[in-house]
PDB file of C-alpha atoms in Angstrom:
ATOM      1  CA  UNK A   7       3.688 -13.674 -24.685  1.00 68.00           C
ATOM      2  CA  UNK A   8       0.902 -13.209 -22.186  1.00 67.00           C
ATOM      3  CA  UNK A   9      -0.556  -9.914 -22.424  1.00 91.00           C
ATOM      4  CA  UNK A  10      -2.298  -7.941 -19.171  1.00 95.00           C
ATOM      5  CA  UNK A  11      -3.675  -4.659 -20.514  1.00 96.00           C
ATOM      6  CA  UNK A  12      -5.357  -2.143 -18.066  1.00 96.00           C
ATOM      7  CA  UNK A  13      -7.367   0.525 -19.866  1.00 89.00           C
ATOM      8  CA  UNK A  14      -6.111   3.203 -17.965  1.00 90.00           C
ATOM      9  CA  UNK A  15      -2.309   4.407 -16.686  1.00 93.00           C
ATOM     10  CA  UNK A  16      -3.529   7.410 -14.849  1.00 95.00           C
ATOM     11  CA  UNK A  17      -6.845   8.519 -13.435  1.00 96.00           C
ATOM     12  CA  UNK A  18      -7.831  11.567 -11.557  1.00 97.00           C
ATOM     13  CA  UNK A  19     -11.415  11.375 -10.044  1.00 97.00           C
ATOM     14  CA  UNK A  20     -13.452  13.653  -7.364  1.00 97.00           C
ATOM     15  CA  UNK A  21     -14.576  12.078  -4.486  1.00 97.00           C
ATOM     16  CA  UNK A  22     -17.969  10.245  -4.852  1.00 97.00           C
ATOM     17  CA  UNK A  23     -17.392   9.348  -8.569  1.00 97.00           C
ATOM     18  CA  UNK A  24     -17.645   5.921  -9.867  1.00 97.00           C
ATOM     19  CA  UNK A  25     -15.067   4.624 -11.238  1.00 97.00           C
ATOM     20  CA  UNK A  26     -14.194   1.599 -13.328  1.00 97.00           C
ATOM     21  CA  UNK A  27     -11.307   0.086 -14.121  1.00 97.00           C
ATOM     22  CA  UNK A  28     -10.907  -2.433 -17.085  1.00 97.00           C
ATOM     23  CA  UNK A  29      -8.163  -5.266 -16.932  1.00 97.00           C
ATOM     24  CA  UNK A  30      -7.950  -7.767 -19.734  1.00 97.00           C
ATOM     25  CA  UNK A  31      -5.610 -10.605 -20.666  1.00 96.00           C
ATOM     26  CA  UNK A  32      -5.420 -12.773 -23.864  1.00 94.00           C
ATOM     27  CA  UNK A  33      -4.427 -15.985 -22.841  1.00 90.00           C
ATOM     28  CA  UNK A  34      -7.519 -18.196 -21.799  1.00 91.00           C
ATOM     29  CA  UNK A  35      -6.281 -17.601 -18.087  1.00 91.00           C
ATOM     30  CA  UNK A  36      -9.199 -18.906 -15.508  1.00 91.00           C
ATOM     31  CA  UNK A  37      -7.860 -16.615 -12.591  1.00 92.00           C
ATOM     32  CA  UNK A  38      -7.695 -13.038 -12.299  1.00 95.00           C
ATOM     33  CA  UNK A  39      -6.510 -10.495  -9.451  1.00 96.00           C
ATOM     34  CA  UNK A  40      -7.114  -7.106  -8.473  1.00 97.00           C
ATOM     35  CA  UNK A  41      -4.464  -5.636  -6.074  1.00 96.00           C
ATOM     36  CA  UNK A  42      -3.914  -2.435  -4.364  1.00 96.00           C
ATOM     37  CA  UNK A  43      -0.333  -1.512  -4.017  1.00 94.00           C
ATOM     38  CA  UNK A  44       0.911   1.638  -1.080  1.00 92.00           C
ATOM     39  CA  UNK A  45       3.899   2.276   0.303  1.00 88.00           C
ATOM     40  CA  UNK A  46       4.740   0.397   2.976  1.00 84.00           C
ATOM     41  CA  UNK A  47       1.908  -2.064   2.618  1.00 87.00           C
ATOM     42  CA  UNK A  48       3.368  -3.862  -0.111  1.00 88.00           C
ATOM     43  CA  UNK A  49       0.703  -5.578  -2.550  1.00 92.00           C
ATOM     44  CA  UNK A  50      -2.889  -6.450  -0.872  1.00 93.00           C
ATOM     45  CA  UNK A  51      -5.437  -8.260  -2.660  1.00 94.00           C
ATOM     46  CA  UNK A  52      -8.976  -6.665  -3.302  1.00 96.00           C
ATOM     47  CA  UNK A  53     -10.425  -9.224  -5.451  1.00 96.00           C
ATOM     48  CA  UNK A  54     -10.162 -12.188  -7.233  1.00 94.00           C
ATOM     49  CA  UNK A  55     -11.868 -14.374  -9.413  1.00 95.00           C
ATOM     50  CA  UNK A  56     -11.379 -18.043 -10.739  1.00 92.00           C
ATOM     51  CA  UNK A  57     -14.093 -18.173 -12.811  1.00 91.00           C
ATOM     52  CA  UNK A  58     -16.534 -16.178 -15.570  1.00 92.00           C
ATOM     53  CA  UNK A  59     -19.142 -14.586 -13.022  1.00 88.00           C
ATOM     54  CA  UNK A  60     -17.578 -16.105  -9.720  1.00 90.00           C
ATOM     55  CA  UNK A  61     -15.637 -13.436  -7.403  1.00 94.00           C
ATOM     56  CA  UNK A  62     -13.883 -14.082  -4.056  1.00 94.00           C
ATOM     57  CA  UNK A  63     -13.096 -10.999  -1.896  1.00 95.00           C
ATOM     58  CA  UNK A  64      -9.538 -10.966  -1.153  1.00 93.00           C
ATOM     59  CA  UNK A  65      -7.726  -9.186   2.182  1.00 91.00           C
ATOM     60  CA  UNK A  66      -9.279  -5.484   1.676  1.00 95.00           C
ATOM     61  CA  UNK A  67     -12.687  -5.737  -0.545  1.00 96.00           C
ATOM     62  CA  UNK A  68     -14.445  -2.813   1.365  1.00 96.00           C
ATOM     63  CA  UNK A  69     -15.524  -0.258  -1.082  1.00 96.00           C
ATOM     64  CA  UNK A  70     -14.938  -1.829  -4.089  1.00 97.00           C
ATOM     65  CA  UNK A  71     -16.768  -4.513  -5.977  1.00 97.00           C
ATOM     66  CA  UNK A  72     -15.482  -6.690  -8.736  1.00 97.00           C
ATOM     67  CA  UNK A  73     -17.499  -7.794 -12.242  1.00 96.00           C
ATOM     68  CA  UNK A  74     -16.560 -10.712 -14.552  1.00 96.00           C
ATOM     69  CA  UNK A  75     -18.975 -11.607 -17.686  1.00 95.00           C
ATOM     70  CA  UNK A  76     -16.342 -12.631 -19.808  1.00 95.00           C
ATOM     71  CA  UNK A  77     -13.557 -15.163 -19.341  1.00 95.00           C
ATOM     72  CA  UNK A  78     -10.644 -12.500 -20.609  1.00 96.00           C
ATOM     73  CA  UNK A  79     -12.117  -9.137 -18.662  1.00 97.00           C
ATOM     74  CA  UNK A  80     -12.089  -8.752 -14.775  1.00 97.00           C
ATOM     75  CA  UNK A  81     -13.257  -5.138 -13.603  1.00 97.00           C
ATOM     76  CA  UNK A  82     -12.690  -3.150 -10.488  1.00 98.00           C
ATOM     77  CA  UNK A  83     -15.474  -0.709  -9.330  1.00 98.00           C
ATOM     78  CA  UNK A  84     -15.322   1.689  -6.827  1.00 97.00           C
ATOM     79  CA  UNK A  85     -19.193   3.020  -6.100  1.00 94.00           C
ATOM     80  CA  UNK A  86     -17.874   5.932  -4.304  1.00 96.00           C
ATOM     81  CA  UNK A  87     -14.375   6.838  -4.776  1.00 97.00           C
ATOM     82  CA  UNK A  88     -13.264   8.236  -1.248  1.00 97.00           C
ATOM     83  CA  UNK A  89      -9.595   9.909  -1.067  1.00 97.00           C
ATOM     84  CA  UNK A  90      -8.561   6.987   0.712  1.00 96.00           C
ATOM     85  CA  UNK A  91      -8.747   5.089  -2.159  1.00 98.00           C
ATOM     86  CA  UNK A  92      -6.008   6.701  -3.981  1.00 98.00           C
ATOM     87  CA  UNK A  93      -3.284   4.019  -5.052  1.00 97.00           C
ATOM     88  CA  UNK A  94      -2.068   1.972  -7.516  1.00 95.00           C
ATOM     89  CA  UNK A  95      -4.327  -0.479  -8.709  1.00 97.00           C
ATOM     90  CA  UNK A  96      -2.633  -3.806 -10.437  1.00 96.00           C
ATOM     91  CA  UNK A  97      -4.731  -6.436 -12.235  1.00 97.00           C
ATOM     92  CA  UNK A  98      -3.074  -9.735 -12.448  1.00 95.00           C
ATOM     93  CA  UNK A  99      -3.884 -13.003 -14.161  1.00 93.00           C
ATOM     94  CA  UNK A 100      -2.530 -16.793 -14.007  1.00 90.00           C
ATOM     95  CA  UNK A 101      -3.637 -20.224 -15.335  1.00 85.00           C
ATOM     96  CA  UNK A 102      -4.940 -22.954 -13.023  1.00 73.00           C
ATOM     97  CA  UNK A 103      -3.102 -25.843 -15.071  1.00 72.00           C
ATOM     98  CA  UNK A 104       0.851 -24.640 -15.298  1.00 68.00           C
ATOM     99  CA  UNK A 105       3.200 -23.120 -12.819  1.00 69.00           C
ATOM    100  CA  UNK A 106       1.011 -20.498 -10.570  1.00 76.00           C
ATOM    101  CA  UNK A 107       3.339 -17.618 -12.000  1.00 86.00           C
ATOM    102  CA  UNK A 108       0.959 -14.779 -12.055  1.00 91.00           C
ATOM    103  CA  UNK A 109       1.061 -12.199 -14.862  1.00 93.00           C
ATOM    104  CA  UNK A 110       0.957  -8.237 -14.181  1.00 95.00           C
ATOM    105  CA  UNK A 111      -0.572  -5.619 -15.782  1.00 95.00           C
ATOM    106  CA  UNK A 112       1.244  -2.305 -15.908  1.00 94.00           C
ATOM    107  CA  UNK A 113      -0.557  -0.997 -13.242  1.00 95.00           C
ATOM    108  CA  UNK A 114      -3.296   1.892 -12.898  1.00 96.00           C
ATOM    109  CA  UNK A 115      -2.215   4.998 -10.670  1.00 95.00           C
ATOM    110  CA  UNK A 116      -5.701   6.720  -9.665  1.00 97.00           C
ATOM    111  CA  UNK A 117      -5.763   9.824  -7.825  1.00 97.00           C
ATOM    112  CA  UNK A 118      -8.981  11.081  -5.917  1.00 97.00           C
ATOM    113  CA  UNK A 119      -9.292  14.723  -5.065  1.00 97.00           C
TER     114      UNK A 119
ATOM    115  CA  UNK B 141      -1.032 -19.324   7.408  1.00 75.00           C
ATOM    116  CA  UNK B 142       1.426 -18.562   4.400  1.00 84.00           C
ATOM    117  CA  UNK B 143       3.756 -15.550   4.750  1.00 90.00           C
ATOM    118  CA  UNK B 144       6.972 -14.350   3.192  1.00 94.00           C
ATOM    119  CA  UNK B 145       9.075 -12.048   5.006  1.00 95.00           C
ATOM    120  CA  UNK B 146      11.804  -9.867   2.973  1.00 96.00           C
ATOM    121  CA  UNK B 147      14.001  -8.948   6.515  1.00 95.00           C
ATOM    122  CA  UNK B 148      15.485  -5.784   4.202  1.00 94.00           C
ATOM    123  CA  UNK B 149      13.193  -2.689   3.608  1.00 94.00           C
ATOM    124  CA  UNK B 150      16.333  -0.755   0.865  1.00 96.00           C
ATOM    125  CA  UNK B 151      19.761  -2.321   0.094  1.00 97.00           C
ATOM    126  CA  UNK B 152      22.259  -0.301  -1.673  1.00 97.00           C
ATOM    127  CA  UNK B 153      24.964  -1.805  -3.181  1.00 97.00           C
ATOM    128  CA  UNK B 154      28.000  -0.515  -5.992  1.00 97.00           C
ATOM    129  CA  UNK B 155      27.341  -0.664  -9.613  1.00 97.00           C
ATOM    130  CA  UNK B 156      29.268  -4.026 -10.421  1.00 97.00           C
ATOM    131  CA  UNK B 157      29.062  -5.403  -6.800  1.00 97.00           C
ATOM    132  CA  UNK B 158      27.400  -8.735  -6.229  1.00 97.00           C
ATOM    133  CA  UNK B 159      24.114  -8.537  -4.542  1.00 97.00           C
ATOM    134  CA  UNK B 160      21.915 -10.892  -2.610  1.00 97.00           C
ATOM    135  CA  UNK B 161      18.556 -10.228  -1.656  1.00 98.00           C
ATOM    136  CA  UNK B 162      16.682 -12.594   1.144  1.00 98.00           C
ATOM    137  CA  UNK B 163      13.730 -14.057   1.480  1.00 97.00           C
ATOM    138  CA  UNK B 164      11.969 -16.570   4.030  1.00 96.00           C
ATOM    139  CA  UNK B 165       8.712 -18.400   3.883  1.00 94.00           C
ATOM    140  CA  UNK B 166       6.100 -20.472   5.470  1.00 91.00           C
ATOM    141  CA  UNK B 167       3.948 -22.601   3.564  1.00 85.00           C
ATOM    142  CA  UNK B 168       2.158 -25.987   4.716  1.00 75.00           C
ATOM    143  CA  UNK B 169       2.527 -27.602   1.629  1.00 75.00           C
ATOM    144  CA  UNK B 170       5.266 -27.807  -1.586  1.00 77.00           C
ATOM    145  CA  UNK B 171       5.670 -24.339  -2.276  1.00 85.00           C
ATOM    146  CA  UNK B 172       6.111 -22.646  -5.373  1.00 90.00           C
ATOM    147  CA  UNK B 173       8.239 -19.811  -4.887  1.00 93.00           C
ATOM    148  CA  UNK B 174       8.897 -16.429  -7.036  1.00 95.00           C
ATOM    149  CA  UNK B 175      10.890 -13.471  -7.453  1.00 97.00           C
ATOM    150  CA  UNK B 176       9.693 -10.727  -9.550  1.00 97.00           C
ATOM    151  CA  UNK B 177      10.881  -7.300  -9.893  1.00 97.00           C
ATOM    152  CA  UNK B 178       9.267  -3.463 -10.206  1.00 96.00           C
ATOM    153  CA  UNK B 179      10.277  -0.265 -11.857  1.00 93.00           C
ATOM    154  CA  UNK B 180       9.090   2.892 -10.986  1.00 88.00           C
ATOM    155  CA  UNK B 181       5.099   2.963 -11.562  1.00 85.00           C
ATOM    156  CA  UNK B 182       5.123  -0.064 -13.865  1.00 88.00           C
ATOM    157  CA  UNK B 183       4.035  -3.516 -12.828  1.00 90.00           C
ATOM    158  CA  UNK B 184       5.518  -6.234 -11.827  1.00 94.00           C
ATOM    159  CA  UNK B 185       8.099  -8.754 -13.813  1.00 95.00           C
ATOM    160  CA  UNK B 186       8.326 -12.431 -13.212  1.00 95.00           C
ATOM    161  CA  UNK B 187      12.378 -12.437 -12.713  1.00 97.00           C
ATOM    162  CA  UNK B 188      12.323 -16.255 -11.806  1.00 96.00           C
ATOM    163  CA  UNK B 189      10.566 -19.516 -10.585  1.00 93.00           C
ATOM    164  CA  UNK B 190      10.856 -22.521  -8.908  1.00 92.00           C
ATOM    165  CA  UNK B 191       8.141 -25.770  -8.071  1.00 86.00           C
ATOM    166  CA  UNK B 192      10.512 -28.799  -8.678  1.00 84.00           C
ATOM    167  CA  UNK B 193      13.745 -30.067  -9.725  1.00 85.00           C
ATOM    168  CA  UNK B 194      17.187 -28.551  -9.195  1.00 87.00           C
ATOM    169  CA  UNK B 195      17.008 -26.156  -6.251  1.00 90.00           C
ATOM    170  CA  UNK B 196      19.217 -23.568  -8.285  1.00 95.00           C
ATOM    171  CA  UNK B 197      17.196 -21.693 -11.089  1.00 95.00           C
ATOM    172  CA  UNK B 198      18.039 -19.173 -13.440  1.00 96.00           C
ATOM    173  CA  UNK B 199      16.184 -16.007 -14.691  1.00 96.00           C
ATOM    174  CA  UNK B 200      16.479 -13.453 -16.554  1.00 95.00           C
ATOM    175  CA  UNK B 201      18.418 -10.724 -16.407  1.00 94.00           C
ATOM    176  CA  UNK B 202      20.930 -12.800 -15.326  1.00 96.00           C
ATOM    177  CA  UNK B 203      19.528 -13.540 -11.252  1.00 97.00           C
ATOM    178  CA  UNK B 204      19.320 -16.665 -10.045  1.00 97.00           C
ATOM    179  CA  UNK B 205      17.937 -18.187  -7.010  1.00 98.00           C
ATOM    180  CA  UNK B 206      18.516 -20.663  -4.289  1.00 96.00           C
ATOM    181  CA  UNK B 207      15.359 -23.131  -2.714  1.00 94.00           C
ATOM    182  CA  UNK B 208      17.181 -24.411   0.662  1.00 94.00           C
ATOM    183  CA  UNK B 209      13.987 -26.239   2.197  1.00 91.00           C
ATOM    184  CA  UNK B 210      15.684 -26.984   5.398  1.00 91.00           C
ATOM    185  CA  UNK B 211      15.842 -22.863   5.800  1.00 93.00           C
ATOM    186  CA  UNK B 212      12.565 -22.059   4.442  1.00 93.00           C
ATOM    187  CA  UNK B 213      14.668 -19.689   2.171  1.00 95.00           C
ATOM    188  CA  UNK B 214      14.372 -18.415  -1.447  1.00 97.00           C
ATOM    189  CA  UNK B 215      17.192 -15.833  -2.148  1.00 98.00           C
ATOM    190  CA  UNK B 216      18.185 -13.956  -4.828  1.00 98.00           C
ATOM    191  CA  UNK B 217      21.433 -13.433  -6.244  1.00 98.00           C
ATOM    192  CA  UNK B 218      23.538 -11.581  -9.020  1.00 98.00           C
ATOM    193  CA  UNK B 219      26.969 -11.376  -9.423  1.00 97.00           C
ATOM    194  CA  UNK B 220      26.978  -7.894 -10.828  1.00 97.00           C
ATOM    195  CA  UNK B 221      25.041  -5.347 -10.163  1.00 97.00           C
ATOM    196  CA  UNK B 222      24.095  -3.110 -13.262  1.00 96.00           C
ATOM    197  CA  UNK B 223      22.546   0.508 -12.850  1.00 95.00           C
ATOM    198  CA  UNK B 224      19.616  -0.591 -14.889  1.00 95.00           C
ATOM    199  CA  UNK B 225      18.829  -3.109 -11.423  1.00 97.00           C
ATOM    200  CA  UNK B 226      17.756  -0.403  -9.235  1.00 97.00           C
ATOM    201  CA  UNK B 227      13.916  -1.143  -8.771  1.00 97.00           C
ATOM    202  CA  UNK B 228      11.823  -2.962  -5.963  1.00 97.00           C
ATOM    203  CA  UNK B 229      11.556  -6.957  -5.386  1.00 97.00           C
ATOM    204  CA  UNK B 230       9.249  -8.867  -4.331  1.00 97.00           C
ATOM    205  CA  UNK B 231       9.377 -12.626  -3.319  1.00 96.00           C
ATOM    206  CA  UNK B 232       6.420 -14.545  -3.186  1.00 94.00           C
ATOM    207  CA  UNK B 233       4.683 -18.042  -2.524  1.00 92.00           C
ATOM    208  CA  UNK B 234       1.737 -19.637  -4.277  1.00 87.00           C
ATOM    209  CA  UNK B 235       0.571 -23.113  -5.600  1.00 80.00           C
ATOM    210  CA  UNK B 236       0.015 -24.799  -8.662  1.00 75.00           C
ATOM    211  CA  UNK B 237      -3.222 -23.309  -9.139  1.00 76.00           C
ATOM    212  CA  UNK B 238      -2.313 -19.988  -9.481  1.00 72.00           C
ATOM    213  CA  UNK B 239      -5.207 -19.079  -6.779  1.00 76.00           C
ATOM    214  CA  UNK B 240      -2.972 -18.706  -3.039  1.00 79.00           C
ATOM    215  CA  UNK B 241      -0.612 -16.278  -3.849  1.00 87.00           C
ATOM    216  CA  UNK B 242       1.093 -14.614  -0.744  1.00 90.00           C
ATOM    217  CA  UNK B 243       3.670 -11.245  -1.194  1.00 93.00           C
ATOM    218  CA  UNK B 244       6.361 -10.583   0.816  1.00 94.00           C
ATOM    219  CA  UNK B 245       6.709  -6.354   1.853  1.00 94.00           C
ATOM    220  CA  UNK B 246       9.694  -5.810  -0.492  1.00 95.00           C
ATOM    221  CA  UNK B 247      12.891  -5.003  -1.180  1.00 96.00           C
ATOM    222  CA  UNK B 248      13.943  -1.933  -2.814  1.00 96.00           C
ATOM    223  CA  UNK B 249      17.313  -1.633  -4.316  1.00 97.00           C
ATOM    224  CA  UNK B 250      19.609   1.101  -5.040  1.00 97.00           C
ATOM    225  CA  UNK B 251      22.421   1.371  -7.237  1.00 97.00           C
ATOM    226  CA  UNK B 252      25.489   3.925  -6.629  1.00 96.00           C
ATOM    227  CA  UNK B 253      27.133   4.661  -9.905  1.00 90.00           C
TER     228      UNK B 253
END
């Protein structure tokens, strides 16, 4: 089975911290997501990346940047964490060569006091 | 542009009552279409799929799906609700390349005992 693992479930952070957070899969995928998920806004893309060291910005990239050295890790950074910025954060991955399914992580809830 | 619209926000339906949850897209190409579902603070579940072939698919927990391309509709079906249902859906539309991926807004469901 594909695996998705993000490092961390829950996070609590003060505002200005950086933050990381780590999403890796094990199965060779070439594209990888970072969404941001609030009520009432559904899912909206940060990130994404189809590549080792390429990065697209997605829908709402604004105080966040993305990093991707190896083919299996895709990382979120927030410079700054700003209250603003507390949600929860889902990494996703798919292959290029099958069906498009994407496959979720379990999520990351970060709260920023 | 791709969208998916989800016209209902919460359904509530009777444990062992048949549900059907809607969903309508816009794509300019062959679409490949989703349903997955969400529990409380976990991620998200592929429930289903469909790029080709017969225009009724199965998934798991025993959902299925309709593709009616003259409607621009993907819905969701069960013929008994179980308690264990209650959780949020999500419909989507992407492409072969796992890269275009659009969301609809969701459906939650509830399920009265």
């Amino acid at each position: 089975d594909v695996k998705v693992t993000q490092s961390s479930r829950y996070l609590v952070k003060r505002t200005g911290e950086k933050v990381f957070l780590e999403c890796v899969q094990d199965m060779d995928h070439e594209n990888m997501f970072w969404y941001r998920q609030d009520p009432g806004l559904g899912l909206r893309l940060i990130y994404f990346s189809y590549d080792v060291k390429m990065k697209e910005k997605g829908d709402i990239p604004e105080g966040y940047s993305v990093s991707r050295e190896k083919k299996e890790r895709f990382s979120l950074i927030l410079e700054s964490a700003s209250t603003n910025q507390t949600s929860m954060y889902l990494c996703a991955s798919s292959s290029g060569q099958d069906t498009g399914e994407l496959f979720f992580g379990e999520g990351s809830r970060l709260t920023v006091l | 542009a791709q969208s998916v619209t989800q016209p209902d926000i919460h359904i509530t339906v009777s444990e062992g009552a048949s549900l059907e949850l809607r969903c309508n897209y816009s794509y300019g190409a062959t679409p490949y279409l989703f349903w997955y579902v969400q529990s409380p603070g976990q991620g998200l579940q592929l429930l289903l799929k469909y790029f080709s072939g017969d225009t009724l698919v199965q998934g798991i927990k025993g959902f299925e799906a309709e593709f009616k391309r003259s409607q621009s509709s993907f819905n969701l079906r069960k013929p008994s609700v179980h308690w264990s249902d209650a959780a949020e859906y999500f419909c989507a539309v992407g492409s072969r390349s796992g890269q275009n991926f659009v969301f609809g807004p969701g459906t939650r469901l509830s399920v009265l005992p």
